[in-house]
Tab-separated table of C-alpha atoms and ligand atoms in Angstrom:
chain	number	residue	atom	x	y	z
A	5	MET	CA	50.607	68.179	103.351
A	6	LEU	CA	50.625	67.921	99.535
A	7	ASN	CA	46.987	66.885	99.640
A	8	ASN	CA	46.018	69.823	101.763
A	9	ILE	CA	47.789	72.221	99.441
A	10	SER	CA	46.139	70.673	96.369
A	11	GLU	CA	42.749	71.053	98.062
A	12	ALA	CA	43.504	74.682	98.756
A	13	ILE	CA	44.627	75.247	95.150
A	14	LYS	CA	41.395	73.788	93.863
A	15	GLU	CA	39.426	75.960	96.198
A	16	VAL	CA	41.253	79.105	95.104
A	17	GLU	CA	40.835	78.201	91.463
A	18	ASN	CA	37.110	77.833	91.928
A	19	PHE	CA	36.724	80.967	93.978
A	20	SER	CA	34.330	83.339	92.273
A	21	PRO	CA	33.521	86.345	94.429
A	22	LYS	CA	30.297	88.246	94.205
A	23	THR	CA	31.289	91.361	96.046
A	24	LYS	CA	34.376	93.205	97.198
A	25	GLU	CA	33.672	91.925	100.707
A	26	ASP	CA	33.945	88.338	99.444
A	27	ILE	CA	37.422	89.108	98.160
A	28	GLU	CA	38.429	90.697	101.478
A	29	VAL	CA	37.245	87.715	103.532
A	30	PHE	CA	39.039	85.415	101.117
A	31	ARG	CA	42.187	87.510	101.288
A	32	LEU	CA	42.251	87.489	105.070
A	33	ARG	CA	41.682	83.762	105.227
A	34	PHE	CA	44.698	83.037	103.046
A	35	LEU	CA	47.048	85.952	103.488
A	36	ALA	CA	46.544	87.151	107.094
A	37	LYS	CA	49.346	86.459	109.591
A	38	SER	CA	47.507	83.479	110.980
A	39	GLY	CA	46.024	82.597	107.589
A	40	THR	CA	46.238	79.411	105.588
A	41	LEU	CA	49.340	80.321	103.611
A	42	ASN	CA	51.428	81.160	106.637
A	43	SER	CA	50.408	77.999	108.417
A	44	PHE	CA	51.475	76.012	105.336
A	45	PHE	CA	54.787	77.831	105.279
A	46	ASN	CA	55.289	77.051	108.969
A	47	GLU	CA	54.606	73.413	108.347
A	48	PHE	CA	56.968	73.522	105.362
A	49	LYS	CA	59.908	74.229	107.663
A	50	ASN	CA	59.514	70.850	109.316
A	51	ILE	CA	59.112	68.540	106.349
A	52	PRO	CA	62.028	66.341	105.232
A	53	ASN	CA	64.433	67.932	102.774
A	54	GLN	CA	63.713	65.597	99.891
A	55	GLU	CA	60.068	66.699	99.918
A	56	LYS	CA	60.860	70.395	100.012
A	57	LYS	CA	61.197	70.906	96.278
A	58	GLU	CA	57.815	69.520	95.323
A	59	VAL	CA	55.944	70.995	98.265
A	60	GLY	CA	57.694	74.332	97.750
A	61	GLN	CA	56.585	74.523	94.152
A	62	MET	CA	52.990	73.737	95.084
A	63	LEU	CA	53.079	76.335	97.821
A	64	ASN	CA	54.370	78.984	95.433
A	65	LYS	CA	51.655	78.098	92.981
A	66	LEU	CA	49.071	78.515	95.692
A	67	LYS	CA	50.560	81.834	96.808
A	68	ASN	CA	50.555	83.212	93.273
A	69	LEU	CA	47.014	82.065	92.643
A	70	VAL	CA	45.779	83.717	95.814
A	71	LYS	CA	47.561	86.918	94.887
A	72	GLU	CA	46.131	86.867	91.445
A	73	LYS	CA	42.584	86.339	92.743
A	74	THR	CA	42.895	89.083	95.330
A	75	THR	CA	44.666	91.774	93.325
A	76	ASN	CA	43.383	91.514	89.783
A	77	PRO	CA	41.534	94.786	89.327
A	78	LEU	CA	39.488	93.395	86.483
A	79	LEU	CA	38.210	90.658	88.690
A	80	SER	CA	37.176	93.057	91.419
A	81	ASN	CA	35.476	95.450	88.994
A	82	LYS	CA	33.630	92.674	87.349
A	83	THR	CA	32.328	91.331	90.624
A	84	GLU	CA	30.654	94.611	91.428
A	85	LYS	CA	28.407	94.307	88.416
A	86	LYS	CA	27.528	90.870	87.223
A	87	VAL	CA	29.454	87.797	88.165
A	88	GLY	CA	29.068	84.640	86.181
A	89	LEU	CA	27.827	86.305	83.005
A	90	GLU	CA	31.155	86.689	81.250
A	91	ASP	CA	31.053	88.711	78.036
A	92	LEU	CA	33.041	86.382	75.805
A	93	SER	CA	33.258	88.857	72.935
A	94	LYS	CA	35.121	91.384	75.061
A	95	PRO	CA	38.684	92.129	73.835
A	96	VAL	CA	41.489	90.719	75.962
A	97	ALA	CA	42.373	93.162	78.678
A	98	ASN	CA	45.776	94.632	78.020
A	99	ASN	CA	46.869	96.149	81.275
A	100	CYS	CA	50.489	95.272	80.848
A	101	ILE	CA	52.411	98.448	79.978
A	102	GLY	CA	56.016	98.049	78.951
A	103	SER	CA	58.855	99.772	80.754
A	104	ARG	CA	62.018	101.485	79.659
A	105	HIS	CA	65.252	99.560	79.801
A	106	PRO	CA	67.319	100.423	82.885
A	107	LEU	CA	70.284	101.345	80.696
A	108	SER	CA	68.117	103.809	78.753
A	109	ILE	CA	66.855	105.306	81.971
A	110	ILE	CA	70.362	105.935	83.277
A	111	GLU	CA	71.616	107.141	79.891
A	112	GLN	CA	68.736	109.609	79.736
A	113	GLU	CA	69.458	110.832	83.269
A	114	ILE	CA	73.108	111.457	82.454
A	115	VAL	CA	72.298	113.098	79.114
A	116	GLU	CA	69.849	115.443	80.834
A	117	ILE	CA	72.397	116.499	83.451
A	118	PHE	CA	74.927	117.485	80.793
A	119	SER	CA	72.353	119.011	78.418
A	120	SER	CA	71.247	121.288	81.235
A	121	ILE	CA	74.761	122.795	81.365
A	122	GLY	CA	75.041	123.283	77.622
A	123	PHE	CA	76.435	120.036	76.222
A	124	SER	CA	75.082	118.910	72.869
A	125	ILE	CA	74.654	115.238	71.959
A	126	SER	CA	76.755	113.703	69.217
A	127	GLU	CA	76.658	110.260	67.685
A	128	GLY	CA	78.871	108.293	65.340
A	129	PRO	CA	79.217	104.882	63.724
A	130	GLU	CA	79.716	101.696	65.727
A	131	ILE	CA	81.778	100.213	62.917
A	132	GLU	CA	84.700	102.586	62.921
A	133	ASP	CA	88.010	103.056	61.179
A	134	ASP	CA	91.342	102.695	62.944
A	135	TRP	CA	92.150	106.377	62.607
A	136	HIS	CA	89.128	107.714	64.557
A	137	ASN	CA	89.224	105.024	67.198
A	138	PHE	CA	92.978	105.018	67.800
A	139	THR	CA	95.407	106.979	65.655
A	140	ALA	CA	93.706	110.392	65.967
A	141	LEU	CA	93.586	109.812	69.715
A	142	ASN	CA	97.307	109.488	70.033
A	143	VAL	CA	97.414	105.700	69.809
A	144	PRO	CA	99.331	104.905	66.603
A	145	LYS	CA	99.611	101.336	65.271
A	146	ASN	CA	101.716	99.072	67.506
A	147	HIS	CA	101.422	101.454	70.449
A	148	PRO	CA	101.231	99.397	73.684
A	149	ALA	CA	98.211	101.462	74.845
A	150	ARG	CA	96.115	99.546	72.316
A	151	ASP	CA	96.256	96.613	74.693
A	152	MET	CA	94.106	98.595	77.153
A	153	GLN	CA	91.136	97.983	74.869
A	154	ASP	CA	90.980	94.485	73.331
A	155	THR	CA	89.582	95.180	69.912
A	156	PHE	CA	87.351	93.334	67.460
A	157	PHE	CA	88.792	93.865	63.996
A	158	ILE	CA	86.965	93.085	60.783
A	159	GLN	CA	88.879	90.120	59.438
A	160	THR	CA	89.017	91.149	55.814
A	161	ASN	CA	90.112	94.712	56.577
A	162	PRO	CA	92.236	95.317	59.680
A	163	ASP	CA	91.661	99.033	59.276
A	164	ILE	CA	87.984	98.601	60.203
A	165	LEU	CA	86.925	97.682	63.711
A	166	LEU	CA	84.094	97.809	66.217
A	167	ARG	CA	84.685	100.979	68.189
A	168	THR	CA	86.108	100.352	71.642
A	169	HIS	CA	85.005	103.652	73.062
A	170	THR	CA	82.906	106.641	72.001
A	171	SER	CA	86.013	108.825	72.005
A	172	SER	CA	85.930	108.035	68.289
A	173	VAL	CA	82.815	110.210	68.018
A	174	GLN	CA	84.726	113.049	69.663
A	175	ALA	CA	87.467	112.782	67.054
A	176	ARG	CA	84.831	113.042	64.348
A	177	TYR	CA	83.140	115.959	66.093
A	178	MET	CA	86.401	117.915	66.435
A	179	GLN	CA	87.107	117.486	62.730
A	180	LYS	CA	83.729	118.914	61.780
A	181	ASN	CA	83.193	121.648	64.387
A	182	ASP	CA	85.202	124.627	65.533
A	183	PRO	CA	85.601	125.431	69.239
A	184	PRO	CA	83.954	126.230	71.529
A	185	ILE	CA	82.911	122.583	71.704
A	186	ARG	CA	80.729	121.110	74.383
A	187	THR	CA	79.378	117.707	73.512
A	188	ILE	CA	78.602	114.312	74.974
A	189	SER	CA	78.593	111.089	72.984
A	190	PRO	CA	76.475	108.224	74.269
A	191	GLY	CA	76.629	104.873	72.484
A	192	ARG	CA	77.404	101.208	72.354
A	193	VAL	CA	80.998	100.043	72.338
A	194	TYR	CA	82.694	96.648	71.932
A	195	ARG	CA	85.673	94.952	73.502
A	196	ASN	CA	86.960	91.438	73.077
A	197	GLU	CA	86.531	90.371	76.674
A	198	ALA	CA	85.260	87.180	78.243
A	199	VAL	CA	81.603	87.498	79.310
A	200	SER	CA	81.199	87.423	83.105
A	201	SER	CA	79.158	89.136	85.772
A	202	ARG	CA	81.617	92.077	85.657
A	203	SER	CA	82.521	92.394	81.977
A	204	HIS	CA	80.925	91.889	78.589
A	205	CYS	CA	81.959	92.069	74.989
A	206	LEU	CA	79.595	94.983	74.498
A	207	PHE	CA	78.613	97.786	76.793
A	208	HIS	CA	77.499	101.443	76.684
A	209	GLN	CA	79.435	104.606	77.345
A	210	ILE	CA	78.907	108.316	77.605
A	211	GLU	CA	81.950	110.410	76.865
A	212	GLY	CA	82.174	114.171	77.183
A	213	LEU	CA	84.361	116.802	75.494
A	214	TYR	CA	84.812	120.482	76.292
A	215	ILE	CA	87.141	122.667	74.229
A	216	ASP	CA	87.537	126.408	74.432
A	217	LYS	CA	90.084	129.077	75.288
A	218	ASP	CA	91.485	128.803	78.820
A	219	VAL	CA	89.755	125.566	79.823
A	220	SER	CA	91.573	124.268	82.883
A	221	PHE	CA	91.740	121.192	85.047
A	222	ALA	CA	89.701	123.093	87.654
A	223	ASP	CA	86.849	123.372	85.118
A	224	LEU	CA	86.992	119.603	84.623
A	225	LYS	CA	86.870	118.964	88.317
A	226	GLN	CA	83.950	121.299	88.948
A	227	THR	CA	81.976	119.868	86.040
A	228	LEU	CA	82.421	116.346	87.351
A	229	LEU	CA	81.560	117.369	90.895
A	230	TYR	CA	78.382	118.995	89.619
A	231	PHE	CA	77.577	115.821	87.672
A	232	ALA	CA	78.175	113.546	90.659
A	233	LYS	CA	75.936	115.634	92.925
A	234	LYS	CA	73.137	115.569	90.369
A	235	LEU	CA	73.362	111.860	89.763
A	236	PHE	CA	74.218	110.490	93.195
A	237	GLY	CA	72.789	113.172	95.484
A	238	LYS	CA	73.751	116.533	96.923
A	239	LYS	CA	76.075	115.090	99.540
A	240	SER	CA	78.258	113.329	96.975
A	241	LYS	CA	81.995	113.845	97.090
A	242	ILE	CA	84.495	113.016	94.413
A	243	ARG	CA	88.205	112.357	94.382
A	244	LEU	CA	90.597	112.225	91.470
A	245	ARG	CA	93.423	109.731	91.236
A	246	PRO	CA	96.259	110.115	88.735
A	247	SER	CA	95.916	107.697	85.830
A	248	TYR	CA	96.936	107.177	82.244
A	249	PHE	CA	95.038	107.523	78.969
A	250	PRO	CA	96.917	108.111	75.713
A	251	PHE	CA	94.572	110.931	74.641
A	252	THR	CA	94.663	113.012	77.806
A	253	GLU	CA	97.490	114.589	79.766
A	254	PRO	CA	97.264	114.781	82.714
A	255	SER	CA	94.744	111.952	83.156
A	256	ALA	CA	92.749	110.911	86.188
A	257	GLU	CA	90.276	108.386	87.399
A	258	VAL	CA	87.330	109.686	89.371
A	259	ASP	CA	85.868	108.001	92.423
A	260	VAL	CA	82.506	108.925	93.947
A	261	TYR	CA	81.990	108.505	97.677
A	262	TRP	CA	79.428	105.795	98.186
A	263	GLY	CA	79.514	105.348	101.975
A	264	LEU	CA	80.726	102.684	104.321
A	265	GLU	CA	77.878	101.941	106.648
A	266	THR	CA	76.452	98.586	105.717
A	267	GLU	CA	77.984	95.273	104.830
A	268	SER	CA	77.019	95.734	101.197
A	269	ASP	CA	78.735	99.146	101.141
A	270	TYR	CA	81.891	97.299	102.233
A	271	ARG	CA	81.471	94.724	99.518
A	272	ILE	CA	80.691	97.134	96.697
A	273	THR	CA	83.486	99.549	97.552
A	274	LYS	CA	85.997	96.875	98.557
A	275	GLY	CA	86.177	98.385	101.994
A	276	THR	CA	87.196	101.910	100.876
A	277	GLY	CA	83.831	103.675	100.717
A	278	TRP	CA	84.842	104.985	97.238
A	279	LEU	CA	83.741	103.808	93.811
A	280	GLU	CA	85.524	104.324	90.546
A	281	VAL	CA	83.067	105.728	87.996
A	282	LEU	CA	84.921	107.449	85.194
A	283	GLY	CA	88.156	108.308	83.427
A	284	CYS	CA	89.076	111.858	82.429
A	285	GLY	CA	91.831	114.341	81.671
A	286	MET	CA	92.965	117.361	79.680
A	287	VAL	CA	92.862	116.627	75.953
A	288	ASP	CA	96.432	115.994	74.746
A	289	PRO	CA	97.522	118.827	72.386
A	290	ALA	CA	98.553	116.183	69.830
A	291	VAL	CA	94.929	115.010	69.664
A	292	LEU	CA	93.696	118.561	69.053
A	293	GLU	CA	96.240	118.956	66.248
A	294	ASN	CA	95.295	115.608	64.701
A	295	CYS	CA	91.711	116.878	64.512
A	296	GLU	CA	92.696	120.247	63.112
A	297	ILE	CA	92.204	122.349	66.223
A	298	ASP	CA	94.898	124.866	67.060
A	299	SER	CA	96.407	123.620	70.332
A	300	LYS	CA	98.124	126.968	71.022
A	301	THR	CA	94.778	128.765	71.214
A	302	TYR	CA	92.559	126.063	72.669
A	303	THR	CA	92.622	123.635	75.557
A	304	GLY	CA	89.968	121.164	76.622
A	305	PHE	CA	88.963	118.317	78.864
A	306	ALA	CA	87.402	114.935	78.165
A	307	PHE	CA	85.836	112.273	80.281
A	308	GLY	CA	84.203	108.892	79.723
A	309	MET	CA	82.103	106.517	81.746
A	310	GLY	CA	80.365	103.148	81.414
A	311	ILE	CA	76.572	103.284	81.690
A	312	GLU	CA	76.279	99.676	82.899
A	313	ARG	CA	78.572	100.372	85.806
A	314	ILE	CA	76.507	103.319	86.933
A	315	ALA	CA	73.250	101.436	86.442
A	316	MET	CA	74.618	98.565	88.522
A	317	LEU	CA	75.476	100.957	91.321
A	318	LYS	CA	72.219	102.883	91.232
A	319	TYR	CA	69.991	99.828	91.006
A	320	LYS	CA	72.176	97.480	93.020
A	321	VAL	CA	72.418	94.932	90.192
A	322	ASP	CA	75.321	92.587	90.727
A	323	ASP	CA	75.423	90.768	87.393
A	324	LEU	CA	75.992	92.773	84.212
A	325	ARG	CA	74.555	90.038	81.990
A	326	LEU	CA	71.065	90.734	83.320
A	327	PHE	CA	70.985	93.927	81.252
A	328	TYR	CA	71.126	91.986	77.988
A	329	GLU	CA	68.997	88.929	78.677
A	330	ASN	CA	65.683	90.730	78.358
A	331	ASP	CA	64.120	88.678	81.114
A	332	ILE	CA	60.728	90.259	81.631
A	333	ARG	CA	60.900	89.629	85.395
A	334	PHE	CA	64.033	91.755	85.571
A	335	LEU	CA	62.803	94.475	83.222
A	336	ASN	CA	59.428	94.831	84.922
A	337	GLN	CA	61.135	96.020	88.074
A	338	PHE	CA	61.969	99.284	86.364
A	339	SER	CA	58.447	100.130	85.265
A	340	ASN	CA	58.129	102.734	88.042
A	341	SER	CA	61.460	104.371	87.447
A	342	ILE	CA	60.181	106.702	84.769
B	16	LIG	N1	87.941	106.446	76.405
B	16	LIG	C1	88.294	106.012	77.729
B	16	LIG	C2	87.831	104.563	77.902
B	16	LIG	O1	87.014	104.110	77.165
B	16	LIG	C3	87.643	106.855	78.778
B	16	LIG	C4	88.154	108.266	78.768
B	16	LIG	C5	87.545	109.216	77.999
B	16	LIG	C6	89.235	108.628	79.533
B	16	LIG	C7	88.018	110.531	77.972
B	16	LIG	C8	89.720	109.908	79.527
B	16	LIG	C9	89.105	110.853	78.748
B	16	LIG	O2	88.323	103.867	78.755
């Protein structure tokens, strides 16, 4: 069988069509249901296991070659005019357009949803001081809530750290701006966690903050429902479960209804149909005061979500590490997304 495949590979390599029809005949011969490739693959099923690796590799090579010869648009254009007379001074064809990173695509989508309802975008430093990352947000030194976010500290100065969430940007924003405040803060954050398919020592977040007179929990819920419908589709439902964050009171975790129809729905949602996507709550008055906002006049809500998690759900990616490896085969799959 190896011999036959090698013969076929040679033949494909030497194939130089003169017309489009030539390509079509060639394509049918190799790729049709009863074509050469399928008959090889049928034969492949019956060969002994120890031969499978080598034969499989050859077969894949053949398949890719055939595809290349039958789909390369340059090849088919060229054949229309003059075949054989290659213009060697021609610049290399560059028909490989890059694509945006899936995390950027999702970030952009989320940013657009919130911009359209009046949220501005705010950014801050990734190397942060203790006060903005923790103390201002109601997590003083030695508070047990610090354990929720394993932190990278700068060894020579324990007051400086890699921000563990973009809530630090909100603290900065509140110091500089008077209410009404409506802002979202996208950015990279760091946590000292073991790298696995589900967690990484760096990831991306978008956090939101809304402060004004008479802002209520109902406003928070409606804003998040609007967001979920825009991002996951009109039929989306959300539910809020009580939770704890030091900077919000009351706090909640938000689940989006994903569905429970297929086996993978069961797996992804652990059999509940619901997926946890973000944390939120009413900004604790102590946080407002820390950032010089009068908590008797103003109330507000805040929420925060991980971009990776949402990208994994939307694109059905089951290993977080793929987002950082820059494997071109992975990234190319998003070239049609925007
Ligand atoms: N900062 C929280 C986190 O990183 C998320 C959050 C933001 C929760 C705002 C409530 C309100 O886990």
